[in-house]
Structures are given as C-alpha cells and as structure tokens.
Short mmCIF file of C-alpha atoms in Angstrom, two decimals:
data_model
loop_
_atom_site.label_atom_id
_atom_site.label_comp_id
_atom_site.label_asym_id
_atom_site.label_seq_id
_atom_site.Cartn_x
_atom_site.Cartn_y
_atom_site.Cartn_z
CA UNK A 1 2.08 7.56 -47.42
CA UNK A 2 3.84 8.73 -44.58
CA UNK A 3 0.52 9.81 -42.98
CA UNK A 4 -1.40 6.90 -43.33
CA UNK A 5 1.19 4.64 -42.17
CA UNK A 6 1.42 6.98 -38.76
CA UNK A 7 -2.04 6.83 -38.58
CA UNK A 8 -1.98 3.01 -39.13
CA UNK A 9 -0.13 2.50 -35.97
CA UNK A 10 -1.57 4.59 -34.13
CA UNK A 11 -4.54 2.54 -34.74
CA UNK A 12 -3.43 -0.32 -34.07
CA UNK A 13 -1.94 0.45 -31.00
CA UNK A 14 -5.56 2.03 -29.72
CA UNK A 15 -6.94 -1.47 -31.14
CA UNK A 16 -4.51 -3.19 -28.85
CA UNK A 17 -5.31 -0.95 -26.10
CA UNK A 18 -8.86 -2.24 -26.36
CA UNK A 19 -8.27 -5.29 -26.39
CA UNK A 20 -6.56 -5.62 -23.32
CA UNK A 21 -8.82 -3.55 -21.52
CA UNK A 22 -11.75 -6.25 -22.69
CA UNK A 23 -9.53 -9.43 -21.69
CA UNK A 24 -9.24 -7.40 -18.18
CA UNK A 25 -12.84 -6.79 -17.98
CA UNK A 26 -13.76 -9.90 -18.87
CA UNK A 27 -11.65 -11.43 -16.15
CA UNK A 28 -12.55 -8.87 -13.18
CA UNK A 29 -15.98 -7.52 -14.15
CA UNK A 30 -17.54 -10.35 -11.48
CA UNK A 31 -16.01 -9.11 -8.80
CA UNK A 32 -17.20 -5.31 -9.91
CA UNK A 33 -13.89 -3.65 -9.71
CA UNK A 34 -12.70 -1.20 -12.27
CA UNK A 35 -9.71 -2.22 -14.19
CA UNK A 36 -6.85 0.71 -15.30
CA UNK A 37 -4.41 -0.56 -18.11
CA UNK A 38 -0.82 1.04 -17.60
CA UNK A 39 1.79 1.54 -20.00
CA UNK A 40 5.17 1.59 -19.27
CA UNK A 41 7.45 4.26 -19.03
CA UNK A 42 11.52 4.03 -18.67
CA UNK A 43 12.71 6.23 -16.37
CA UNK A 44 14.53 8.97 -16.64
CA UNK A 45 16.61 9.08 -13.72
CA UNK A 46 20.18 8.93 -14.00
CA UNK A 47 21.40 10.23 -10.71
CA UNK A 48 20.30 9.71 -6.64
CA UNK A 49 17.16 10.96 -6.11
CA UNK A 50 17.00 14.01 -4.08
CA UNK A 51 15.51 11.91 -0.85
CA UNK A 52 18.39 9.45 -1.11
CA UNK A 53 20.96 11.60 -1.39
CA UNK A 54 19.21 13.82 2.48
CA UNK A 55 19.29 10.10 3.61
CA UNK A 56 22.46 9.19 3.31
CA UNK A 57 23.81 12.65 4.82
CA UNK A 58 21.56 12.33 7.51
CA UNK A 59 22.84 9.00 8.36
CA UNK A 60 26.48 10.33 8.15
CA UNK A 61 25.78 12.88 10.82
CA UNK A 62 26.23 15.91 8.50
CA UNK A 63 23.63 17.90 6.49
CA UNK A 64 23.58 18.31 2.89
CA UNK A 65 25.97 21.42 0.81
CA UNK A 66 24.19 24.29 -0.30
CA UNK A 67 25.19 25.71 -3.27
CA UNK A 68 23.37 29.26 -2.57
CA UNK A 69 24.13 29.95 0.85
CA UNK A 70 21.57 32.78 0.57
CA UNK A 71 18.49 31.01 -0.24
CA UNK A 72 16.73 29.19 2.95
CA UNK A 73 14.43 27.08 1.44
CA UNK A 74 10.69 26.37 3.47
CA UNK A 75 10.99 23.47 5.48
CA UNK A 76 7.20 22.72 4.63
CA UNK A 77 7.63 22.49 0.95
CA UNK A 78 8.23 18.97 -0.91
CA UNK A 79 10.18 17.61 -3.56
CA UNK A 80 8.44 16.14 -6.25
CA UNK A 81 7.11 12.85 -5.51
CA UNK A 82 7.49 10.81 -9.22
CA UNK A 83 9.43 8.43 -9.25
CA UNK A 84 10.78 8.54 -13.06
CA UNK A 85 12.12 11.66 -13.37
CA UNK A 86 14.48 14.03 -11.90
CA UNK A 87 12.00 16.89 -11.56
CA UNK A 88 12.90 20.20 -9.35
CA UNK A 89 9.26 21.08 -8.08
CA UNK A 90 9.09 21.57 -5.02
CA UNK A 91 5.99 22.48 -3.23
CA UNK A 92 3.39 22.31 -0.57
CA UNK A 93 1.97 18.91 0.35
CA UNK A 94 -1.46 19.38 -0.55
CA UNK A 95 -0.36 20.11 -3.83
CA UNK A 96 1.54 17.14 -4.93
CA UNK A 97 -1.69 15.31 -6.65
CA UNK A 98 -2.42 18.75 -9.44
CA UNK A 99 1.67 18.81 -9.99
CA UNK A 100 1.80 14.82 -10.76
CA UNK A 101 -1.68 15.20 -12.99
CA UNK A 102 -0.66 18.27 -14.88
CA UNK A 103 3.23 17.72 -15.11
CA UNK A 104 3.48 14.76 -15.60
CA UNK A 105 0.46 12.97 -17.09
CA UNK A 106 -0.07 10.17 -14.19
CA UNK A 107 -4.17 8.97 -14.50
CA UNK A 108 -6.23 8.82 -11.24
CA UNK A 109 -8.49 6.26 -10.24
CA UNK A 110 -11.41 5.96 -8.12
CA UNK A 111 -12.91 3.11 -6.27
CA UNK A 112 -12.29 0.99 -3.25
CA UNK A 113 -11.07 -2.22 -5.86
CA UNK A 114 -9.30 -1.70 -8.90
CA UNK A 115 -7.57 -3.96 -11.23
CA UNK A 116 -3.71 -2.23 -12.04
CA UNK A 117 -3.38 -4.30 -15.73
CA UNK A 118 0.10 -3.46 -16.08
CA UNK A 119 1.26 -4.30 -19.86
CA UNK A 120 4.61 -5.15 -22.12
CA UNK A 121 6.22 -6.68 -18.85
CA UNK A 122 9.36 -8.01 -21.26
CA UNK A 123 10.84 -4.62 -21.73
CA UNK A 124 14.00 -4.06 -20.34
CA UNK A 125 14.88 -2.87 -16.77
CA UNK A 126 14.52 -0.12 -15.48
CA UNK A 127 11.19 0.33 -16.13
CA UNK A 128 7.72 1.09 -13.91
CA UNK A 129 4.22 1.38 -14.46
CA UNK A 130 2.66 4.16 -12.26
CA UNK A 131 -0.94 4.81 -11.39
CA UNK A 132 -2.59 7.20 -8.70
CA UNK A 133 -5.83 5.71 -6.48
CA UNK A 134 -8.07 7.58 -5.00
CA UNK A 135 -9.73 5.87 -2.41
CA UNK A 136 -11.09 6.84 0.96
CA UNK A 137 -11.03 10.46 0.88
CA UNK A 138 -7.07 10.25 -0.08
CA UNK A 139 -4.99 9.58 -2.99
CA UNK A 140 -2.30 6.84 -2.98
CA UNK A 141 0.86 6.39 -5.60
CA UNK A 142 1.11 2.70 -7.09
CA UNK A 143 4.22 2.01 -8.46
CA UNK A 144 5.44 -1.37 -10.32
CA UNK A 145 8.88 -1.62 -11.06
CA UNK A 146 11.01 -3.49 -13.02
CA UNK A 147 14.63 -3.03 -11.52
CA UNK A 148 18.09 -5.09 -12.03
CA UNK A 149 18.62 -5.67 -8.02
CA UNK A 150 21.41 -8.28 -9.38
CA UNK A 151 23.05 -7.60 -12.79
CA UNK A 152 21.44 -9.87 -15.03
CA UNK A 153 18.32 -10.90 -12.56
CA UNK A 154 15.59 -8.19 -13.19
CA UNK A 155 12.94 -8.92 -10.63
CA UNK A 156 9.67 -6.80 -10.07
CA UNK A 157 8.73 -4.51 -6.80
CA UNK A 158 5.38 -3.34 -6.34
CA UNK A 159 4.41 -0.62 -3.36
CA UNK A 160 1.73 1.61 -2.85
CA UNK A 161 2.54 5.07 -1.22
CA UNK A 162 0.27 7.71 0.78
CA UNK A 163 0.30 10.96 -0.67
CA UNK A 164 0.01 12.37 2.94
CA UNK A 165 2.27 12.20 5.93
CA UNK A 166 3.61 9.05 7.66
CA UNK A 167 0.83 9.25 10.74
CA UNK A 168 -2.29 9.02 7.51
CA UNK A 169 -0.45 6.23 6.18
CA UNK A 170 -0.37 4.14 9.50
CA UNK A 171 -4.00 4.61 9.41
CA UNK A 172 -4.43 2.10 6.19
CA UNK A 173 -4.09 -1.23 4.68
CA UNK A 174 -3.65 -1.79 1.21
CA UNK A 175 -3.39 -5.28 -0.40
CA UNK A 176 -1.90 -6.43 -3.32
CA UNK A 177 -3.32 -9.68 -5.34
CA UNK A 178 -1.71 -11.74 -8.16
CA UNK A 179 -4.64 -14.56 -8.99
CA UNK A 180 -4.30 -16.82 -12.45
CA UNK A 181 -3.86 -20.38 -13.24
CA UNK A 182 -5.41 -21.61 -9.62
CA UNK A 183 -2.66 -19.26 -8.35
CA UNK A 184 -3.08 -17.00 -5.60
CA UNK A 185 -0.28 -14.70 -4.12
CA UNK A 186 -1.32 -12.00 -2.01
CA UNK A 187 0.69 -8.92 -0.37
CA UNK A 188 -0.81 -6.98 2.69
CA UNK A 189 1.01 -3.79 4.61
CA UNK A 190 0.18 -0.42 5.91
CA UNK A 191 1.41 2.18 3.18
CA UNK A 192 4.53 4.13 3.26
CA UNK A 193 4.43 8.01 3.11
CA UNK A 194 5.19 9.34 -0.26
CA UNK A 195 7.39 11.20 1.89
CA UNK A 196 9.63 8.51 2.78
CA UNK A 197 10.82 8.27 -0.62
CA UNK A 198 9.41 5.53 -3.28
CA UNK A 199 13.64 4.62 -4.75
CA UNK A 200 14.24 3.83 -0.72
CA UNK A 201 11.44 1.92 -0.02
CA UNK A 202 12.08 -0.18 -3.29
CA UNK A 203 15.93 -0.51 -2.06
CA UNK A 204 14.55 -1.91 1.59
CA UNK A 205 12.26 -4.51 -0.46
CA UNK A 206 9.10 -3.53 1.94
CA UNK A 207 7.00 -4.46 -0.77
CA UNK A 208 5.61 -7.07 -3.19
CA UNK A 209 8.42 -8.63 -4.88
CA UNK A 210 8.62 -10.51 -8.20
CA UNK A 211 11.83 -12.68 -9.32
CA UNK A 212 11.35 -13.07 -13.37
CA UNK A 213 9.68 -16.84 -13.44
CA UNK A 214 7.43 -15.77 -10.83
CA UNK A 215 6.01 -13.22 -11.88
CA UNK A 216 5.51 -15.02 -15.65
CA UNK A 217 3.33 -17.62 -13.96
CA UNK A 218 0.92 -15.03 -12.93
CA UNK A 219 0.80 -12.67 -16.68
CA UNK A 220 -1.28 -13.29 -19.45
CA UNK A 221 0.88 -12.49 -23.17
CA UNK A 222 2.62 -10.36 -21.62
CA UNK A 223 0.19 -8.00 -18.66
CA UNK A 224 0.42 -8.51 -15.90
CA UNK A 225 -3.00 -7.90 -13.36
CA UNK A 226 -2.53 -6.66 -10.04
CA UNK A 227 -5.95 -6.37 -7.82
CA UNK A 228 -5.76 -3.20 -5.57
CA UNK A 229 -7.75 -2.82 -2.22
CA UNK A 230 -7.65 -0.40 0.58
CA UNK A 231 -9.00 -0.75 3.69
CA UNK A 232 -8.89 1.92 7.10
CA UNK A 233 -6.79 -0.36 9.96
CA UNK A 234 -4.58 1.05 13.20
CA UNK A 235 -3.65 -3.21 12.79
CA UNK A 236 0.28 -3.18 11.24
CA UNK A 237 0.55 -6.34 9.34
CA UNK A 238 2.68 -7.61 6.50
CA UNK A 239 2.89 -11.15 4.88
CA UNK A 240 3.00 -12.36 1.55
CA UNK A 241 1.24 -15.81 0.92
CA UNK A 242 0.56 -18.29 -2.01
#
C-alpha cells in the first residue's frame, strides 16, 4: 500500500507538472518562445552570505578575520554563486556554470525568449525560483524571490545576473515582462555581475519588484509567467512601466 500510494503522488504531481507546462504553452507558443516551469525551493541560508559579510568590512575600512592565518587563498577564485545555500566552493570563474549544474541541480535554458513559469507562488517567504539562461554565447542566473522586506508584507524581487564579470554585464540588456488580463508591466536594465552578489542586489531593490496584490493580478492559480529577453546594448537604461 505504501508503494502505490508513493507512486500515486508522484504521479500526480508529474500530471500537474504537465499541465502547467501545456497552459504555458498554450499561452506563449505564438510568440515562439520556450517556456521553463520552476519549482520552488526554500532556502537554506541562515546566516550573511559570504559577499555581504566582505561588503560590509570593506565599507568599515577593515578587511575580513582569518581564521588560518596560514592559508592565502587565490584572489582569482570565487565563492559559489547560488543563492539558496550556504555552499563553501570556491573556484575559478569559468567554472561556476558545471558547479551550479552538477551541485546543485539548477536547469539551463537556451534561446533568445523564454517564458520563466514560476509555480506555487503562496508558499511562505523566503522562498525563490532559480533558473540559468543561456543566451548569446553567455549564461545568465534568474532569480525570483519571495522575501519579507517588512515583517508581515512579503513582496517579490526578480533580477537576472551575468555569470561573467561586471564589464560583460554592461554589455547587455535583459527585460523582464508580466502580461495577463490586458495587463502589461515591463522591467528593463543592464545585468548585474554574479559577482556583485545576488542577496545585495535584492537588498538595493535594482530589480523587478512585486508587492503581494500586484503580483496576484498578473498569476494564473497560482504561477506566475515571467517573459525573459536579452538583447547586446552599451545603452544603460532602467524603468519599469504598466
């Protein structure tokens, strides 16, 4: 019994997988852009990130303790990019995309357009819904979020991140696009290096930003459909219109 009830749900939930991968498709197949359905995934960070915590000891003028006073650590290598846990890879650059793949399961994406379907928007905060794009001979890092900024007022940030250095990402545009109900709200910056630290970027609301109501006007039962498009552009531009 206990296996066929397991293997009940896990039907089920593949059935309801499908199904909003269809309603998606339905909706964006005329405009020929691939749609990605994203589950959500608490986090699993309980501490300041790494970045945040060379941030704010930069700021204060000194650097921050080593515990091993021995160990010089290569100024080239990275910490690890995801944003939902507290992992302690570090690396080179160019190796950032195999580490989030194989560690820790994010999809990839291809195409110029894509469709983030983002679903089961009432859970709780904290939670995000991460995707990788690969688009233009790069890879770029979408994260939605759904964050308490306010106790009691969870509101929605959305950013998309270069996994490259901060002089790539000034060479891009990427727009966000909410579209239902003869609603339109659109979102258009260059992309922050993955760098510059996702948590920070969030905290400095330099991205798309969702209060609760809002952001209900523009999901269907619960997903919520985010078009994705990059274009190349030296122009630096950001507005957010309806």
């Amino acid at each position: 019994m206990l296996f066929f009830t397991q293997c009940f749900g896990a039907v089920l939930d593949l059935i309801h997988l499908q199904f909003q991968h269809y309603k998606a498709k339905r909706v964006f197949s005329a405009a020929g852009q691939l749609v990605c359905v994203v589950n959500p995934t608490h986090s699993l960070k309980y501490a300041p990130t790494r970045c945040a915590a060379v941030q704010v000891s930069t700021e204060q003028g000194v650097l921050p303790p080593c515990h091993h006073h021995e160990v010089v650590h290569d100024p080239q290598l990275v910490p690890c990019t995801c944003p939902l846990f507290s992992c302690p890879w570090e690396g080179h650059l160019e190796l950032v995309v195999s580490h989030l793949r194989q560690t820790h399961r994010i999809n990839i994406l291809q195409g110029a357009e894509i469709v983030f379907l983002a679903t089961d928007m009432h859970l709780p905060a904290p939670t995000d819904w991460i995707i990788m794009h690969s688009c233009l001979g790069h890879q770029f890092l979408l994260v939605l979020r759904k964050q308490e900024k306010y106790e009691g007022h969870p509101q929605f940030f959305a950013t998309m991140m270069l996994i490259g250095t901060p002089s790539q990402a000034d060479n891009f545009t990427y727009r966000l696009e909410l579209n239902r109900n003869q609603r339109r709200l659109k979102w258009e910056a260059t992309p922050r290096s993955i760098l510059e630290c996702v948590d920070s970027v969030i905290s400095d609301g330099d991205c798309l930003v969702l209060n609760t109501s809002l952001a209900q006007l523009f999901s269907d039962n619960g997903s919520l459909a985010i078009g994705i498009a990059i274009t190349t552009s030296k122009v630096h531009s950001s507005e957010a219109e309806m």
